[in-house]
Amino acid sequence: MTVSRALRTPELVSDKLREKINAAVEELGYIPNSAAGILASGQSRTVAVLIPSLRDNASSVFLQSLQEALNKNSYQVVIGSHDYQQKKESEVLSTLLQSNPAALIVFGAINSESVSNYLKNLDIPVVSVAGESNHPVTLNIKSNVGDAVNFLTNYMLQKGYKKIGYIGAQMDSKMQSQQLSGWNRAMLAYNQSADQSITTPYVATMDFGRQAISEMLTRQPELEAVICSHEMIALGVIFECQRRLIQIPKMLAIACVEGTSNCDHIHPSLTSVRIDYSKMARETAKRLQKWLADVDCDFVERKEGVVFPYKFEARQSA
């Protein structure tokens, strides 16, 4: 019983005894059976997280901050990635749920109908982060990327740029489609053509940015500005412009969504919209831990929403 207590709630055991037990655990190479512990206590100390990709900056920033916040209360994160493949969403989610987690966090948009059906039948808290609100979730945390792109486009139009293109990745995601819609609405509101867009369903890369801007300039050499769905795409655009001796922003203005500190250090510095995924993670962890500590909390009936404002930062590139 003392060993069990030391492993599950070490703060309840004296330092001297805990050190002795930890030494024995290390010597024996003992690994606690978490599945058996869950069956015995009915409680799980894991939180399942479904993310679109391990390569995304947004996903990695969110996961890092979430792990740090949950670890403080002895919760561990179990991660599943579907790599932006709708067919894999429900398969990966099913595997995550087999670990009997205390809660589920879905990062990014839910694109599969089967995933939505899964969520309807869960009796644990479900948090949707940077996704959509029309799903059966306990907490919805988001930032409106469609409005962000609409704002960026309007900003450029008001600066005098008319021929503005859009380059976007991961366009099989509903969230990224909102970006394209935001750009389209702003262009049409100013009676400008919204036909210069290049998109891909794949992950955002600098290489895609270089290829896309090359194709766009071939189609419309008089292009004045471009908005990119991701910072990585925008960096690729900048590097290709520098290779072609295209002056930024004199000959081509550039802006992006989901900017990071890279935007400050690139030359010219990159105009961007920033979304604080780290803060989203901390808010997620805080609310989850509060609910999980409340044995009388009704997760099925609880429905909350939080909208995080995006931050616009004008830089040299536009």
XYZ file of C-alpha atoms in Angstrom:
318
model
C 0.000 0.000 0.000
C 2.841 2.382 0.834
C 4.550 1.708 -2.503
C 1.258 2.262 -4.333
C 0.736 5.533 -2.494
C 4.280 6.691 -3.289
C 3.782 6.034 -7.001
C 0.289 7.499 -7.295
C 0.420 10.394 -4.807
C 4.099 10.961 -3.927
C 3.308 14.150 -1.997
C 1.643 12.004 0.706
C 4.841 10.037 1.421
C 7.883 11.274 3.346
C 10.931 12.294 1.330
C 13.121 9.598 2.874
C 10.650 6.789 2.178
C 9.899 8.072 -1.327
C 13.615 8.105 -2.204
C 13.958 4.524 -0.968
C 10.984 3.376 -3.052
C 12.208 5.250 -6.158
C 15.612 3.584 -5.806
C 13.939 0.145 -5.681
C 11.765 0.994 -8.693
C 14.836 2.063 -10.672
C 16.847 -1.021 -9.672
C 14.031 -3.409 -10.610
C 13.090 -1.531 -13.783
C 9.480 -1.604 -12.577
C 6.851 0.024 -14.816
C 3.412 0.564 -13.224
C 0.481 -0.957 -15.127
C -1.676 2.122 -15.771
C -4.501 0.031 -17.244
C -4.774 -1.984 -14.029
C -4.652 1.207 -11.998
C -7.517 2.670 -13.984
C -9.610 -0.458 -13.470
C -8.924 -0.432 -9.737
C -9.547 3.250 -9.111
C -11.880 4.171 -11.958
C -9.696 7.229 -12.600
C -7.334 8.018 -15.453
C -4.455 10.506 -15.378
C -4.115 10.765 -19.147
C -5.556 13.327 -21.538
C -5.937 12.278 -25.185
C -5.061 14.890 -27.822
C -6.002 14.521 -31.497
C -3.912 16.822 -33.712
C -3.701 17.275 -37.493
C 0.101 17.066 -37.776
C 3.244 16.889 -35.664
C 5.007 19.126 -38.192
C 2.738 22.149 -37.759
C 4.097 25.031 -35.725
C 0.636 25.656 -34.243
C 0.267 22.026 -33.129
C 3.754 21.832 -31.600
C 3.400 25.121 -29.692
C 0.000 24.071 -28.340
C 1.208 20.586 -27.320
C 4.306 21.881 -25.550
C 2.368 24.366 -23.424
C -0.428 21.870 -22.737
C 2.011 19.204 -21.562
C 3.781 21.649 -19.246
C 0.502 22.811 -17.697
C -0.967 19.325 -17.214
C 2.257 17.827 -15.858
C 2.031 20.158 -12.881
C -1.020 18.174 -11.797
C 0.372 14.741 -12.739
C -1.614 14.393 -15.968
C 0.077 12.910 -19.038
C -0.744 13.672 -22.663
C -1.370 10.872 -25.177
C -1.082 12.145 -28.754
C -2.590 10.933 -32.018
C -1.995 12.584 -35.407
C -4.059 12.055 -38.576
C -1.748 14.039 -40.914
C -4.685 15.929 -42.434
C -6.212 12.710 -43.768
C -9.949 12.589 -43.125
C -10.013 8.804 -43.462
C -7.548 8.472 -40.580
C -9.331 10.848 -38.170
C -11.792 8.325 -36.742
C -9.194 5.512 -36.756
C -6.686 7.535 -34.728
C -9.398 8.808 -32.374
C -10.608 5.260 -31.738
C -7.074 4.218 -30.773
C -6.734 7.186 -28.417
C -10.013 6.415 -26.673
C -8.943 2.818 -26.014
C -6.572 4.168 -23.364
C -9.630 5.296 -21.374
C -8.492 8.942 -21.054
C -9.880 11.361 -18.499
C -10.562 13.911 -21.246
C -10.219 14.449 -25.000
C -8.800 17.501 -26.763
C -9.289 17.920 -30.516
C -6.912 20.472 -32.033
C -7.963 21.896 -35.395
C -11.073 21.378 -37.459
C -13.110 18.173 -37.348
C -13.671 17.105 -40.948
C -14.947 13.544 -40.541
C -18.605 12.807 -39.811
C -17.610 9.620 -37.993
C -15.522 11.668 -35.535
C -18.560 13.826 -34.777
C -20.532 10.657 -34.068
C -17.815 9.499 -31.665
C -18.014 12.761 -29.755
C -21.773 12.470 -29.261
C -21.349 9.288 -27.231
C -18.465 10.272 -24.955
C -19.025 10.781 -21.211
C -15.725 12.614 -20.656
C -15.002 16.325 -21.182
C -14.242 17.135 -24.831
C -12.396 20.316 -25.774
C -12.207 21.657 -29.326
C -9.276 24.042 -29.868
C -8.793 26.160 -33.000
C -11.675 24.281 -34.590
C -15.401 24.796 -35.053
C -18.222 25.203 -32.567
C -20.971 23.159 -34.275
C -19.861 19.901 -32.655
C -20.917 18.271 -29.354
C -18.042 19.528 -27.200
C -17.743 20.625 -23.569
C -15.498 23.584 -24.366
C -14.823 25.316 -27.662
C -11.700 27.521 -27.829
C -11.063 29.245 -31.115
C -9.747 32.249 -33.000
C -11.580 33.312 -36.144
C -9.035 32.811 -38.947
C -11.603 33.740 -41.594
C -11.985 37.187 -40.063
C -8.203 37.440 -39.699
C -7.625 36.948 -43.431
C -10.497 39.296 -44.218
C -8.801 41.923 -42.026
C -5.417 41.381 -43.689
C -6.954 41.717 -47.157
C -8.818 44.880 -46.209
C -5.620 46.298 -44.730
C -3.774 45.793 -48.008
C -6.663 47.146 -50.081
C -6.749 50.275 -47.937
C -3.003 50.654 -48.447
C -3.682 50.921 -52.182
C -2.903 47.377 -53.339
C -5.523 46.092 -55.785
C -4.282 42.884 -57.387
C -3.959 40.663 -54.313
C -3.477 36.896 -54.499
C -3.960 34.170 -51.894
C -1.773 31.095 -51.310
C -3.105 28.449 -48.928
C -2.199 24.960 -47.690
C -4.204 22.191 -45.992
C -7.290 23.312 -47.877
C -9.181 20.070 -47.228
C -9.617 21.480 -43.724
C -12.778 23.485 -43.054
C -10.779 25.991 -41.038
C -8.411 26.769 -43.898
C -11.360 27.108 -46.249
C -12.573 29.927 -43.997
C -9.345 31.791 -44.797
C -10.000 31.575 -48.524
C -13.555 32.806 -47.945
C -12.286 35.783 -45.886
C -9.924 36.843 -48.691
C -12.646 36.384 -51.308
C -15.192 38.495 -49.408
C -12.787 41.401 -48.958
C -11.741 41.404 -52.620
C -15.313 41.357 -53.888
C -16.312 44.110 -51.433
C -13.736 46.348 -53.169
C -14.888 45.172 -56.614
C -11.566 43.456 -57.210
C -11.014 40.155 -58.988
C -10.654 37.165 -56.662
C -9.289 34.696 -59.194
C -5.601 34.671 -58.214
C -5.446 31.892 -55.637
C -3.307 28.767 -55.422
C -4.054 26.134 -52.801
C -2.993 22.622 -51.815
C -4.436 19.990 -49.449
C -0.940 19.211 -48.186
C 1.158 20.618 -45.330
C 2.468 24.188 -45.658
C 6.125 24.388 -46.704
C 8.548 27.019 -47.954
C 9.005 25.010 -51.136
C 5.267 25.238 -51.851
C 5.433 29.014 -51.275
C 8.236 29.387 -53.807
C 6.443 27.271 -56.402
C 3.085 28.987 -55.850
C 4.388 32.551 -56.189
C 6.321 31.576 -59.322
C 3.140 30.211 -60.900
C 1.079 33.200 -59.749
C 3.532 35.734 -61.200
C 3.544 33.829 -64.476
C -0.241 34.061 -64.624
C -0.385 37.689 -63.470
C 2.961 39.545 -63.715
C 1.282 42.729 -62.439
C 0.404 41.089 -59.096
C 0.791 43.669 -56.289
C 0.383 41.664 -53.090
C -0.130 38.163 -51.720
C -1.591 36.745 -48.499
C -0.375 33.355 -47.253
C -2.237 30.936 -45.007
C 0.947 30.029 -43.100
C 4.220 31.652 -42.161
C 6.221 28.883 -43.849
C 4.559 29.674 -47.185
C 5.247 33.391 -46.768
C 8.930 32.715 -46.046
C 9.135 30.702 -49.259
C 7.530 33.584 -51.159
C 10.038 36.058 -49.696
C 13.025 33.873 -50.602
C 11.766 33.420 -54.172
C 11.227 37.178 -54.525
C 14.760 37.808 -53.287
C 16.103 35.280 -55.792
C 14.249 37.116 -58.580
C 15.343 40.555 -57.266
C 11.703 41.503 -56.638
C 11.683 44.311 -54.077
C 9.395 43.840 -51.086
C 7.001 45.640 -50.603
C 7.714 48.074 -53.472
C 7.110 45.457 -56.164
C 5.195 42.867 -54.137
C 3.673 43.133 -50.644
C 3.426 39.992 -48.487
C 1.460 39.070 -45.344
C 0.611 35.834 -43.567
C -1.564 34.186 -40.934
C -0.161 32.302 -37.909
C 3.013 34.340 -37.693
C 5.708 33.635 -35.077
C 8.857 35.397 -33.893
C 10.382 34.497 -37.272
C 8.357 37.375 -38.707
C 10.426 39.831 -36.663
C 13.823 38.475 -37.720
C 13.359 37.900 -41.454
C 14.318 40.774 -43.768
C 12.139 42.510 -44.607
C 10.152 41.785 -41.434
C 6.882 40.035 -42.202
C 3.417 41.545 -41.692
C 1.294 38.914 -39.977
C -1.633 37.897 -37.843
C -0.559 36.010 -34.715
C -2.635 33.535 -32.728
C -1.524 32.691 -29.188
C -1.729 28.875 -29.179
C 0.326 28.705 -26.001
C -2.281 30.762 -24.142
C -5.029 28.556 -25.604
C -3.223 25.514 -24.174
C -2.944 27.024 -20.702
C -6.635 27.958 -20.694
C -7.544 24.449 -21.838
C -5.466 22.838 -19.080
C -6.844 25.169 -16.387
C -10.480 24.442 -17.197
C -9.939 20.720 -17.676
C -8.220 20.297 -14.332
C -10.980 22.243 -12.592
C -13.674 20.013 -14.109
C -11.801 16.762 -13.469
C -11.346 17.704 -9.818
C -15.125 18.196 -9.491
C -16.653 14.720 -9.102
C -20.168 16.171 -9.494
C -19.438 17.970 -12.769
C -21.841 17.041 -15.596
C -19.657 17.068 -18.718
C -22.497 16.085 -21.032
C -24.612 19.124 -20.169
C -21.768 21.641 -19.845
C -21.195 23.764 -22.955
C -18.760 26.693 -22.954
C -17.027 28.796 -25.597
C -14.008 31.085 -25.590
C -12.867 33.227 -28.529
C -9.201 34.285 -28.456
C -8.530 37.485 -30.398
C -5.864 37.395 -33.078
C -3.092 39.991 -33.000
C -2.252 41.985 -36.119
C 1.340 43.173 -36.503
C 2.227 45.463 -39.395
C 5.800 44.973 -40.561
C 8.009 46.020 -43.478
C 6.694 43.453 -45.971
C 3.371 45.266 -46.399
